Coordinates of C-alpha atoms in Angstrom, one line a residue:
X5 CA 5.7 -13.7 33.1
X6 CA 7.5 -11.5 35.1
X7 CA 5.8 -10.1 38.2
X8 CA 5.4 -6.4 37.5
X9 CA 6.9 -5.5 41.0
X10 CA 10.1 -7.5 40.4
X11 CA 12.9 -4.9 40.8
X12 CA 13.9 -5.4 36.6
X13 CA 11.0 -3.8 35.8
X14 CA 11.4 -1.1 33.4
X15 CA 9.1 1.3 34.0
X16 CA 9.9 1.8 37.8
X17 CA 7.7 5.5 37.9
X18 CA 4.1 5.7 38.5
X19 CA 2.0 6.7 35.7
X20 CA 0.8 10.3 36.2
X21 CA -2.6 9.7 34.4
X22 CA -5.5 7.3 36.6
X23 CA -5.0 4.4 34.3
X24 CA -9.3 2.8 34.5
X25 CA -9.6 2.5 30.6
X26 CA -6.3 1.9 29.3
X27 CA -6.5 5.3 27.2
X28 CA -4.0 7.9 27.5
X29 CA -5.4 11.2 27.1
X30 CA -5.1 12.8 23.4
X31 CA -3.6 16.0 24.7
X32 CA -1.1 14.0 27.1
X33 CA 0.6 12.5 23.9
X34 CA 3.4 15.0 22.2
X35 CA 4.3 15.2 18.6
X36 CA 8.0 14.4 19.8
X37 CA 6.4 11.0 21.5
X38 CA 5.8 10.1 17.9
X39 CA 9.2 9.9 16.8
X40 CA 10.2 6.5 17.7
X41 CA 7.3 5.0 16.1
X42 CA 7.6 7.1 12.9
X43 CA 11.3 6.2 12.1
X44 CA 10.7 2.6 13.4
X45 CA 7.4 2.3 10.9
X46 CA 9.4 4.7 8.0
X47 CA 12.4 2.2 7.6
X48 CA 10.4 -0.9 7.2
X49 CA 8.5 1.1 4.8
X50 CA 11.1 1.8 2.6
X51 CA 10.2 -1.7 1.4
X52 CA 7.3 -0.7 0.0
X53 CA 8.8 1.6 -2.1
X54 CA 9.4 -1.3 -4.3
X55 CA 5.9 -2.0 -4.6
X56 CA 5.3 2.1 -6.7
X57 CA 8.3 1.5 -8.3
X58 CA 7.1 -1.8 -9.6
X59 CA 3.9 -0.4 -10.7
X60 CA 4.9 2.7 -12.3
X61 CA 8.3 0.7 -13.5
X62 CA 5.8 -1.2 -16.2
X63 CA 4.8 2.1 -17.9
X64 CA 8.2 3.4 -18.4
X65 CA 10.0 0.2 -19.3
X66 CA 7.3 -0.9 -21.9
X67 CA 7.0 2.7 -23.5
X68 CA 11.2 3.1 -23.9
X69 CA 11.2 -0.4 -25.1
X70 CA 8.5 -0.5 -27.6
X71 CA 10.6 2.9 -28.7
X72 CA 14.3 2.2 -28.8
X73 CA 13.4 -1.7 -29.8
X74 CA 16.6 -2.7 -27.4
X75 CA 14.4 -5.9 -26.8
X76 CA 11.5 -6.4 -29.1
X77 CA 8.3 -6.8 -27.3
X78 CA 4.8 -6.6 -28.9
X79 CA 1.3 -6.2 -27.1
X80 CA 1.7 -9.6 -25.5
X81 CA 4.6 -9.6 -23.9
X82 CA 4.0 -6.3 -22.8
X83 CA 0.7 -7.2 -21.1
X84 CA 3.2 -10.0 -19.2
X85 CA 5.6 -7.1 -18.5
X86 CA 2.6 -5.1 -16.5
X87 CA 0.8 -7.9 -14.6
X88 CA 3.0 -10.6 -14.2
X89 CA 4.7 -8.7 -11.1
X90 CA 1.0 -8.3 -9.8
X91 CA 0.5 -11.9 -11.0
X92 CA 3.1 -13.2 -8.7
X93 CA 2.9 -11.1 -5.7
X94 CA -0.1 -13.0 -4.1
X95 CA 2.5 -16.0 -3.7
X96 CA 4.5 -13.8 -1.2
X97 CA 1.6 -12.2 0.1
X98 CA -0.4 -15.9 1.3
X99 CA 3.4 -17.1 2.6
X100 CA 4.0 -13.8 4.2
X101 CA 1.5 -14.2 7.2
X102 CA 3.1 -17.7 7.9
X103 CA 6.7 -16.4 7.8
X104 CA 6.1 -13.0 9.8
X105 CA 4.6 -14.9 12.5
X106 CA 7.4 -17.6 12.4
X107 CA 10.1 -15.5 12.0
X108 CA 9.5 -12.0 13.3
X109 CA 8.4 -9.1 11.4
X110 CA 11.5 -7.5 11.5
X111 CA 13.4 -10.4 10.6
X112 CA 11.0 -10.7 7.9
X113 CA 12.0 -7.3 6.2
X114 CA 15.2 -7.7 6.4
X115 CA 15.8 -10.9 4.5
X116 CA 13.5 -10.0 1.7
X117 CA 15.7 -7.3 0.7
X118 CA 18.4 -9.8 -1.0
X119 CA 15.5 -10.9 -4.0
X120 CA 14.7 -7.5 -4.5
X121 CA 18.4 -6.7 -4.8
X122 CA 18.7 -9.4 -7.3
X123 CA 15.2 -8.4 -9.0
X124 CA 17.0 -5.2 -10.2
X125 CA 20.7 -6.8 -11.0
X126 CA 18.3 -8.9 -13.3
X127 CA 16.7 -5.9 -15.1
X128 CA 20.3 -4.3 -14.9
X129 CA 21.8 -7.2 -16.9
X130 CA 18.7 -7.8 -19.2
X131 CA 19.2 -9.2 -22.7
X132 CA 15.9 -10.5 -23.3
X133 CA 12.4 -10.2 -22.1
X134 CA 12.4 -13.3 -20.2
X135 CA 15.2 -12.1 -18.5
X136 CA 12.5 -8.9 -17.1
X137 CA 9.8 -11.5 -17.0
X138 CA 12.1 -13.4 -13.9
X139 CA 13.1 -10.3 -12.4
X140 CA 9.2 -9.1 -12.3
X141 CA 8.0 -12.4 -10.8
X142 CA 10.7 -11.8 -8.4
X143 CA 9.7 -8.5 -7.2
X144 CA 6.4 -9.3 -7.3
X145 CA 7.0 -12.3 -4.5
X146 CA 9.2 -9.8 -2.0
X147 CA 6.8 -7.0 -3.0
X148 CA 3.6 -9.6 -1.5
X149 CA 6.0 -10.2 1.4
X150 CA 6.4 -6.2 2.2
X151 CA 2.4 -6.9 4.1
X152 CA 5.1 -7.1 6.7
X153 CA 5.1 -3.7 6.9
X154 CA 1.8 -2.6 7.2
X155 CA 1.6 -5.1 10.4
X156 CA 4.4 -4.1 12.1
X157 CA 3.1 -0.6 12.0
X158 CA -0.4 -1.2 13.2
X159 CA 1.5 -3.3 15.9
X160 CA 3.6 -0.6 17.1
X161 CA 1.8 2.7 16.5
X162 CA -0.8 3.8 19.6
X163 CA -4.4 4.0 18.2
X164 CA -5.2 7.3 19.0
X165 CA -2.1 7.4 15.7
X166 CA -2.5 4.8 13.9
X167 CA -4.2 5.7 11.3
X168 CA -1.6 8.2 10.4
X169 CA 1.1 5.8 10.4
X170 CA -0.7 3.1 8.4
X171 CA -1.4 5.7 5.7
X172 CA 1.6 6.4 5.2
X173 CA 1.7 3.3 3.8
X174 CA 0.0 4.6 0.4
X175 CA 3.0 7.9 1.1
X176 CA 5.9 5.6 0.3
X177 CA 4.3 3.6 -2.3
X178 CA 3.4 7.0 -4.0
X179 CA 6.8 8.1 -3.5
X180 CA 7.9 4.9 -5.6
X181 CA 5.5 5.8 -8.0
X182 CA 6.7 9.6 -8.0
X183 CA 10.4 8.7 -8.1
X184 CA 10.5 6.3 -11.5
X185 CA 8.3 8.9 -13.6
X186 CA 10.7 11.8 -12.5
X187 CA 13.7 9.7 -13.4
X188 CA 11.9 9.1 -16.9
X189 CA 11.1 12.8 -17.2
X190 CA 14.8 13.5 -16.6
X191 CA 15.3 10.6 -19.8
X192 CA 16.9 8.1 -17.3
X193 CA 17.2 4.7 -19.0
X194 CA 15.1 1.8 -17.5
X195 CA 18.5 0.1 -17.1
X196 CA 20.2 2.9 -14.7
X197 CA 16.6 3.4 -13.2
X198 CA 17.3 -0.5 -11.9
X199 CA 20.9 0.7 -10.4
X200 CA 19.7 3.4 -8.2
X201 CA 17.0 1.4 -6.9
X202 CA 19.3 -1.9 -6.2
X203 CA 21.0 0.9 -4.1
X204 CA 18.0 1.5 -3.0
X205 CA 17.3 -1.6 -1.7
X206 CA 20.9 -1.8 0.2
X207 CA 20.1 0.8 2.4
X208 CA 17.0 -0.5 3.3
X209 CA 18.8 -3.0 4.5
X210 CA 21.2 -1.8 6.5
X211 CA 18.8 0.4 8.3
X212 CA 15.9 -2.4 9.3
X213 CA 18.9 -3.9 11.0
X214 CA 18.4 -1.2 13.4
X215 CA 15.0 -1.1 14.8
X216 CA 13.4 -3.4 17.3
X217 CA 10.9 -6.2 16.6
X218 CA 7.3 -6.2 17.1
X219 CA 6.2 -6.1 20.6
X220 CA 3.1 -8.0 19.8
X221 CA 5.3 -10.7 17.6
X222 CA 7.4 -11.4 21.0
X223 CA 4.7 -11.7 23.5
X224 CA 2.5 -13.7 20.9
X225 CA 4.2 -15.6 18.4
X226 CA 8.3 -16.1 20.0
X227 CA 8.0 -19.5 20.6
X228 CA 11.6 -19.9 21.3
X229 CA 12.0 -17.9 23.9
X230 CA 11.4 -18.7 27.7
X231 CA 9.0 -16.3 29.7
X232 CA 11.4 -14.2 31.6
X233 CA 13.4 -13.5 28.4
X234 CA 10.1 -12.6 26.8
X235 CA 9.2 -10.6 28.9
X236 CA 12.6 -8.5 28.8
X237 CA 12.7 -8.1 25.0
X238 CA 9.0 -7.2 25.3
X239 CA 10.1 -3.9 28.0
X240 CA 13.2 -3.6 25.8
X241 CA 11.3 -3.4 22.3
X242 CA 8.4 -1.2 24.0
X243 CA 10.5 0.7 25.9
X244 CA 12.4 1.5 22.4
X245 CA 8.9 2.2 20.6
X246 CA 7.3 4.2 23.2
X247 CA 9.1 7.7 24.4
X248 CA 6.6 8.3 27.0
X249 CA 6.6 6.4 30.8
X250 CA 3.5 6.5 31.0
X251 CA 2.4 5.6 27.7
X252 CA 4.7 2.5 27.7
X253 CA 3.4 1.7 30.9
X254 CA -0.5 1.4 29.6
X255 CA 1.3 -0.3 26.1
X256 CA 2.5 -2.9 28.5
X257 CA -0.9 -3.5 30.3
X258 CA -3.0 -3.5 27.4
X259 CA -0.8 -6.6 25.7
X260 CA -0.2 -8.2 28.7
X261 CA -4.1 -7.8 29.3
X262 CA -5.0 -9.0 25.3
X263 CA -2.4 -12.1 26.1
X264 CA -4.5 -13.4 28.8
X265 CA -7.3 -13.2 26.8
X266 CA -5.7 -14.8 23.8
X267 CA -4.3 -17.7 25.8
X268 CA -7.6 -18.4 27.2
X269 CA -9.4 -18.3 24.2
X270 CA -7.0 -20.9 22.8
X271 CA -6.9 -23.1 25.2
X272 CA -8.8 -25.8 23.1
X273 CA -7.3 -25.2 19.6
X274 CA -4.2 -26.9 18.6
X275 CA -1.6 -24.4 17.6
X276 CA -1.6 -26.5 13.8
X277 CA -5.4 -25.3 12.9
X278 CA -7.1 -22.5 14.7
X279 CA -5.8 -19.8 11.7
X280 CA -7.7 -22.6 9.2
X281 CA -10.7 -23.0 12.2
X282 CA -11.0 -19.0 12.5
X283 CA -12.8 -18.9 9.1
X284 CA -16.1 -19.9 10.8
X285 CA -16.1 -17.0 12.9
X286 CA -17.7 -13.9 11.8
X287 CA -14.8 -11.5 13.1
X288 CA -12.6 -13.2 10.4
X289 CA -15.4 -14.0 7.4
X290 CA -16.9 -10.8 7.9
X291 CA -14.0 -8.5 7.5
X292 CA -12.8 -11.1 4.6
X293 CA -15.7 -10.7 2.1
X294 CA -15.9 -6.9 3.1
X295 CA -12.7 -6.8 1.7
X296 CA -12.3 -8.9 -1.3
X297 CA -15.6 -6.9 -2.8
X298 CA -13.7 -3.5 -1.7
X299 CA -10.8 -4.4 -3.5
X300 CA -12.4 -5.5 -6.7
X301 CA -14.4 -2.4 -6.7
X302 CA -10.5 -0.9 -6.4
X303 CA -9.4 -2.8 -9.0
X304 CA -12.4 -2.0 -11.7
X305 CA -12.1 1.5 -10.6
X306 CA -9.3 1.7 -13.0
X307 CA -6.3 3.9 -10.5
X308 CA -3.9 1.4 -10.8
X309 CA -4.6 1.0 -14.4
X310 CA -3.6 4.8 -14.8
X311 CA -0.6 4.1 -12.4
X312 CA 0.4 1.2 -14.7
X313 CA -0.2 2.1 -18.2
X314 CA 0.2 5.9 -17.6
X315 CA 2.7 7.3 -21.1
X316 CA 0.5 4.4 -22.8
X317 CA -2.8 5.9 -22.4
X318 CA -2.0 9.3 -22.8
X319 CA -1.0 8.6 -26.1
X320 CA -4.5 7.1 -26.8
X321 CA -6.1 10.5 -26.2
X322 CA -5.7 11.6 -29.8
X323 CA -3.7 13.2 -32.2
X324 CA -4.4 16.4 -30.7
X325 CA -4.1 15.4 -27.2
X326 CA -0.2 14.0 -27.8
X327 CA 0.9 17.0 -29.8
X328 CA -0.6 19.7 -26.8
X329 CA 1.1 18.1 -24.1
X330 CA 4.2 16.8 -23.2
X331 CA 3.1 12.8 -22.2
X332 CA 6.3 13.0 -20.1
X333 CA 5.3 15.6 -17.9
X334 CA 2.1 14.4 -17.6
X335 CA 3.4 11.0 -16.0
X336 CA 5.7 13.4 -13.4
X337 CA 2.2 15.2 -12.8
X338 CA 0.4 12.4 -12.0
X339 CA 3.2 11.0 -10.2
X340 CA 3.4 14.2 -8.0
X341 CA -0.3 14.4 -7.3
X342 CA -0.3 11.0 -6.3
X343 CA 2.6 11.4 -3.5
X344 CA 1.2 14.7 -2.4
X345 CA -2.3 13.7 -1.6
X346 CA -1.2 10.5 0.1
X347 CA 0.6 12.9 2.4
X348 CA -2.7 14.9 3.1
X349 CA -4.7 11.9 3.1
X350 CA -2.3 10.5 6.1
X351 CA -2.9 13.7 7.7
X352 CA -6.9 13.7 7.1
X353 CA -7.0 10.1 8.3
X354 CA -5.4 11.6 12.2
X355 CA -9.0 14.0 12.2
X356 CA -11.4 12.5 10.1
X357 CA -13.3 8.9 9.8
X358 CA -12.4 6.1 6.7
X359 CA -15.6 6.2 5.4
X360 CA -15.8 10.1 5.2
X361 CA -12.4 10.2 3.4
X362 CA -13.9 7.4 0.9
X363 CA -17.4 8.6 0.6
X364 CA -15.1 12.1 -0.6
X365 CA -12.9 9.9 -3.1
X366 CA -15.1 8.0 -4.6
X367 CA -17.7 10.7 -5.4
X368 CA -15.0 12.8 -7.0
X369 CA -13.6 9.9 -8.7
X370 CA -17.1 9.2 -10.1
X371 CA -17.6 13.0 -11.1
X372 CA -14.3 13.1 -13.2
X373 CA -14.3 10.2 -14.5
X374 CA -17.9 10.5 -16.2
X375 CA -16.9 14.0 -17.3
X376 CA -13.4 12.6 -18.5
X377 CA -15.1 9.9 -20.9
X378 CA -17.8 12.7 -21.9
X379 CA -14.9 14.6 -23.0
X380 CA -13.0 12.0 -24.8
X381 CA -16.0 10.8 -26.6
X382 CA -15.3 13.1 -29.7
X383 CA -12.0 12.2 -30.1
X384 CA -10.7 11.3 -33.3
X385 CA -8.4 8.8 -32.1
X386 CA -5.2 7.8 -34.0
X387 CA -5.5 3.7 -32.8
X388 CA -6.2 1.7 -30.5
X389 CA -2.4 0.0 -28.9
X390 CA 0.1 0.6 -26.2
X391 CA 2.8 1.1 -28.8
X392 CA 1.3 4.5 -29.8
X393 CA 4.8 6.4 -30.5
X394 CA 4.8 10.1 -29.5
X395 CA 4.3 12.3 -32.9
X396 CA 7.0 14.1 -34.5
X397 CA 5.6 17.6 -33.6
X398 CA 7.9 19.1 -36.5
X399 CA 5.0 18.1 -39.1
X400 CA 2.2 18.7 -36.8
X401 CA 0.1 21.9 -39.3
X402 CA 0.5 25.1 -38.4
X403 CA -3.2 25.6 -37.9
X404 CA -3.2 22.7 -35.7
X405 CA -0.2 24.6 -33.3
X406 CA -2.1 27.5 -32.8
X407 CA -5.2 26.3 -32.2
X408 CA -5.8 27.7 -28.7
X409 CA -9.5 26.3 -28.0
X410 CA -8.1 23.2 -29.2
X411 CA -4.8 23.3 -26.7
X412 CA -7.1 24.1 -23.7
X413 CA -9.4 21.3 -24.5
X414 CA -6.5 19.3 -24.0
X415 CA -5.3 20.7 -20.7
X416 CA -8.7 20.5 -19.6
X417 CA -8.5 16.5 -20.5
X418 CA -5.4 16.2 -18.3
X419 CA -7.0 18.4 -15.9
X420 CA -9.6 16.1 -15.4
X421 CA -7.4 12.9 -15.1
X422 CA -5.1 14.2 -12.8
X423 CA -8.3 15.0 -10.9
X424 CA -9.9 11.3 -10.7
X425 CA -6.4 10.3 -9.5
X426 CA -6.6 13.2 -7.1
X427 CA -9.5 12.2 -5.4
X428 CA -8.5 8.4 -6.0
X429 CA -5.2 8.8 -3.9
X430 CA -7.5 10.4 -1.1
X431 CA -9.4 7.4 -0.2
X432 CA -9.8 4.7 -2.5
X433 CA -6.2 3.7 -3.5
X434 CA -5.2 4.0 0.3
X435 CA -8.0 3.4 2.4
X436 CA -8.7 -0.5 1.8
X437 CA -5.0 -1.0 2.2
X438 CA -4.6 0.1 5.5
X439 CA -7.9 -1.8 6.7
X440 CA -6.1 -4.8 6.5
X441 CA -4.3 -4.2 9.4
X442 CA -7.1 -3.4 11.5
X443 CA -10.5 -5.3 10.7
X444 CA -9.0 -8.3 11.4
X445 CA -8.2 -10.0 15.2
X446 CA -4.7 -10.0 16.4
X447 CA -3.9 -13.4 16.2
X448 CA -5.4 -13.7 12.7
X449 CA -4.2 -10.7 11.3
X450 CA -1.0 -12.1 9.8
X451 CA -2.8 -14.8 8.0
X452 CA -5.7 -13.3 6.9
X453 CA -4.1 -10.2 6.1
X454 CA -2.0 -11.9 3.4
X455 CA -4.6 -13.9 1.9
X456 CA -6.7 -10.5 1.5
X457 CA -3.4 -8.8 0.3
X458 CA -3.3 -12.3 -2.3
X459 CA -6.6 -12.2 -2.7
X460 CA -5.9 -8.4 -3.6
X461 CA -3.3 -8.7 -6.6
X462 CA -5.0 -11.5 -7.7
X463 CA -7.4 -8.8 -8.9
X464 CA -5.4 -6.3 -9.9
X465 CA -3.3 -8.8 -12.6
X466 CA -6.5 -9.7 -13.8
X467 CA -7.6 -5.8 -14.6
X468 CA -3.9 -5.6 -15.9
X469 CA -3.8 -8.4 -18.4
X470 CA -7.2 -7.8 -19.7
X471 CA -7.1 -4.0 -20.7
X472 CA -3.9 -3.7 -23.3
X473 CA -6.8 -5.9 -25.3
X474 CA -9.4 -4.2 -23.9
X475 CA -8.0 -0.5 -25.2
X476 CA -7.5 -2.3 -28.5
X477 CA -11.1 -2.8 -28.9
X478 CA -12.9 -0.8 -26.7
X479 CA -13.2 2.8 -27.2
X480 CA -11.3 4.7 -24.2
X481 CA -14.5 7.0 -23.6
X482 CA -16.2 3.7 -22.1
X483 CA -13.0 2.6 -20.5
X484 CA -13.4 5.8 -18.5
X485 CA -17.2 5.2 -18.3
X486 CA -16.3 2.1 -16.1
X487 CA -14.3 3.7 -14.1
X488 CA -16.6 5.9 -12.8
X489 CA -19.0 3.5 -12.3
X490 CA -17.1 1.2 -10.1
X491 CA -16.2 4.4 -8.0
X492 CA -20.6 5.0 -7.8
X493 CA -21.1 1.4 -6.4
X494 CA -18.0 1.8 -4.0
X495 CA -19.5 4.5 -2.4
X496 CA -22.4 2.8 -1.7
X497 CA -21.2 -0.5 -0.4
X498 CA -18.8 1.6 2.2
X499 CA -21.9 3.4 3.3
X500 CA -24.0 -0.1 3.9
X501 CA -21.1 -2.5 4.9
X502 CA -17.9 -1.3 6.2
X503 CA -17.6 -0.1 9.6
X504 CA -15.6 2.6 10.9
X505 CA -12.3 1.9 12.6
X506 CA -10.8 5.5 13.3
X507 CA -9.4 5.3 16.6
X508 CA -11.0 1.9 17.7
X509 CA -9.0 -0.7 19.3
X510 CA -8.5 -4.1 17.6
X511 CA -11.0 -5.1 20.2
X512 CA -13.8 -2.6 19.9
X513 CA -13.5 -3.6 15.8
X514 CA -13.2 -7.4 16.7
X515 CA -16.7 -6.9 18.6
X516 CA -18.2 -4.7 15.8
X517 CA -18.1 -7.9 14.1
X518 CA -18.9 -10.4 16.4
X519 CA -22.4 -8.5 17.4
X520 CA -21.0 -7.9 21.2
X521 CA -21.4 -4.6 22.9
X522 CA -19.2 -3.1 25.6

C-alpha cells in the first residue's frame, strides 16, 4: 500500500484529536458530517423500497382482484400471489453475498434495478395470473439481492451512527409499505400502481450511478486492482464518505489497521473455502443460530402477516367490524404508523441499546395482541376466507348504524391492532434486520448475511402460505393468541442470548463471540 507520507496522500492535515483508540470523540462529530453518509446510504436504499412495496403490494392486488374478477384467482392462487415473492427472495438473498463481494456493492445495486423494472412492466401488462406469478418471483430475487444495501451502509456509516443509518433500513421499507396502501386509499388500480413504481425503479437507477463504492469492498474484496490504485480509490471513496479530516483520517487507519489483521489471519486459507471453513468458528455459528431463532420468532409473531394480508383480515373481524370502519383507511393507518415509528425507532436506536428497544416491542406487542384476540373472541364472524367482499352499507339496519357502544368497540379493535404493529415496528420488525450487518465478522458478513437474509424469507413464505388456510379454519381470536405468544418467548430469548451491539465495533462484537476480552 501506499506509504502514508507519500506526497498523494489525501489527508495532508494533522488530526486535531490524540488519535490512541481510534475513536473520535461524540461531540467532535457534527450533524452536517452526516450528510455524505446519509445520501450515499438513502440512494441505495431506495432499493428497498421494493421490498414494502412487495409486501404490502399482495394485499392490495389480491383484494381488487378477488373484487373486479379482471383475473380470476381463488384462495390458492392467492396464497401463491402473497408468498411466492417471499418464496423466491432467499435465491437472491444466498447469491447476493457472492455477487457483492465479486462485483462491488455499488455495482451490485445498480444492475439489479433492470429485473425490478421488468418485474413491474410484467404486472403492467398482466393478462393472467401466471403472468403476476413471474413478475413476483422476479421481484422477490432482486428484492433478496437489495442485502446489498444494508452492507454498504454498515460499511460506510461511523459506529458511533450506525445504528441510525442501518434503521433506516426498516424507514424505507415502511415507506414502501406506506406508499402502495395510500395509492389504494386514493382507488389507484394495481396496474397504474406498477407504473409509478417502474418509474420508481428508473430513478433509482440513475442516482446509485452517483455515489462511491464501499471503502471496505475496495481494500478487501477488489481483486483487480493493483495496490497503489487501491489505495487511491480507497482515499477517493473515503474522502467522498467522510466530510471531516480528521474523521477520514482515523476511517483510514482503522481499515488499513483491520486489513492487516485480515491478511494475517488468512494466510493459510485458500481464497476458494474459508467463507465454507468459517462455519466452525463460533463468531460466525453463534450469531447464525442467534439469528435464525430471532427470525422465526419474527415470523410467528404475525407483523408481516398484518403487513401482507392487511384489507383481508380486516374483513374477518365481523359484520360489525366492516360496516364501522372504512377497511381502506385502516390499511393507510397502518401503513402510516408503520413508516412513522420506523422513523422514531431510527432515532431511538442513535440513544438507546437493541435489546431495550426490543424488550419495549415485544412486551407491547404481547399486551395487544392478547387483548386483541380477548376482544375478537365474541365475534360473530361472517366466514372464514380472504375473499370476504366489503358489505353494501346501504342494507346494513338502522339499529345496527347507530349503535354507538357497538361503533366504539370497533375503533377500539382497530385501536388495538394498530397498536401491536406500533410497538412491532419499534423493535421487532426492524431490530433483527439490521443485526445482520453487524454480529457477523467483516469478511463473512457478505455471505453469511445473505444466507441469514435466505434463511429469513424462507420463514416468512412459510408463515404466508400456511395462514390463508389457517384463517379458513382457525378462529382469528387464536390467530392473534399466537401472536402474542411468539412476541412473550422473543422477549425472553433477547434477554438470555443476544448481545448488545450499540455502538460496538465489528471487533468488540466479533470478540463478544469468540469469548476474548480486550
Amino acid at each position: 500500500m501506499t506509504d502514508k507520507n507519500d506526497e498523494r496522500y489525501l489527508f495532508n492535515r494533522e488530526p486535531r484529536v490524540e488519535i490512541v483508540k481510534n475513536e473520535v470523540p461524540f461531540k467532535r462529530i457534527k450533524l452536517i458530517d452526516l450528510i455524505p453518509q446519509l445520501i450515499a446510504s438513502s440512494t441505495l436504499y431506495l432499493l428497498v423500497i421494493q421490498a414494502g412495496v412487495n409486501m404490502s403490494f399482495s394485499s392490495v392486488l389480491i383484494s381488487q382482484l378477488g373484487d373486479s374478477h379482471e383475473i380470476k384467482i381463488d384462495t390458492s392462487t392467492a396464497s401463491i400471489i402473497g408468498s411466492i415473492w417471499s418464496i423466491s427472495l432467499p435465491f437472491g438473498a444466498i447469491t447476493s453475498g457472492l455477487l457483492m463481494d465479486k462485483f462491488g456493492r455499488k455495482r451490485v445495486g445498480f444492475v439489479i434495478c433492470v429485473p425490478f423494472f421488468i418485474a413491474w412492466l410484467f404486472i403492467c401488462f398482466a393478462t393472467n395470473v401466471h403472468i403476476i406469478y413471474a413478475a413476483r418471483i422476479m421481484a422477490g430475487i432482486c428484492c433478496g439481492l437489495t442485502t446489498v444495501c444494508v452492507v454498504y451502509t454498515a460499511e460506510i456509516s461511523y459506529k458511533t451512527f450506525r445504528s441510525a443509518l442501518l434503521c433506516m433500513n426498516s424507514v424505507w421499507v415502511s415507506f414502501g409499505i406506506f406508499l402502495t396502501y395510500l395509492l389504494n386509499y386514493f382507488h389507484f388500480n394495481w396496474r397504474n400502481i406498477g407504473w409509478i413504481y417502474a418509474l420508481i425503479t428508473l430513478l433509482s437507477m440513475i442516482l446509485i450511478f452517483y455515489v462511491p463504492e464501499s471503502p471496505h469492498w475496495i481494500l478487501f474484496f477488489n481483486k483487480k486492482s493493483s495496490d497503489e490504485c487501491k489505495d487511491l480509490q480507497l482515499k477517493k471513496c473515503i474522502n467522498w464518505i467522510y466530510r471531516c479530516d480528521e474523521i477520514a483520517l482515523i476511517q483510514y487507519e482503522e481499515l488499513m489497521s483491520s486489513y492487516r489483521h485480515v491478511q494475517n489471519e488468512m494466510t493459510n486459507q485458500t481464497e476458494e473455502n474459508h467463507w465454507i471453513r468459517g462455519i466452525c468458528l463460533p463468531q460466525v455459528y453463534k450469531p447464525l443460530i442467534i439469528l435464525i431463532i430471532l427470525f422465526l420468532l419474527q415470523q410467528i409473531a404475525g407483523g408481516y402477516i398484518l403487513i401482507f394480508y392487511t384489507i383481508n383480515i380486516f374483513r374477518n373481524l365481523g359484520n360489525e367490524f366492516v360496516t364501522s370502519v372504512d377497511e381502506n383507511l385502516a390499511s393507510l393507518l397502518l401503513g402510516s404508523i408503520r413508516f412513522i415509528m420506523a422513523i422514531i425507532a431510527a432515532v431511538l436506536s442513535q440513544k438507546c441499546n437493541r435489546k431495550t428497544l426490543l424488550y419495549i416491542s415485544t412486551i407491547g406487542m404481547t399486551t395487544f395482541a392478547y387483548i386483541t384476540a380477548i376482544k375478537m373472541y365474541n365475534i360473530n364472524h361472517h366466514g372464514h376466507t380472504l375473499f370476504l367482499k366489503p358489505i353494501n352499507i346501504s342494507y346494513i339496519p338502522l339499529s345496527l348504524e347507530n349503535d354507538e357502544s357497538t361503533n366504539f368497540g370497533n375503533y377500539f379493535l382497530l385501536t388495538c391492532i394498530l397498536a401491536y404493529i406500533l410497538f412491532a415496528s419499534l423493535g421487532l420488525l426492524i431490530i433483527p434486520w439490521t443485526c445482520i450487518a453487524e454480529l457477523f465478522p467483516i469478511k463473512y458478513k457478505a455471505s453469511y448475511g445473505g444466507l441469514t437474509v435466505a434463511i429469513a424469507y424462507v420463514l416468512m413464505s412459510l408463515v404466508l402460505k400456511i395462514f390463508p388456510y389457517m384463517l379458513a379454519s382457525v378462529d382469528i381470536a387464536i390467530i392473534f393468541a399466537i401472536f402474542g405468544t411468539s412476541s412473550f418467548i422473543c422477549c425472553i430469548f433477547v434477554f438470555f442470548c443476544l448481545p448488545e451491539t450499540h455502538r460496538k465495533t465489528f471487533t468488540e462484537i466479533e470478540n463478544f463471540f469468540i469469548g476474548a476480552r480486550d
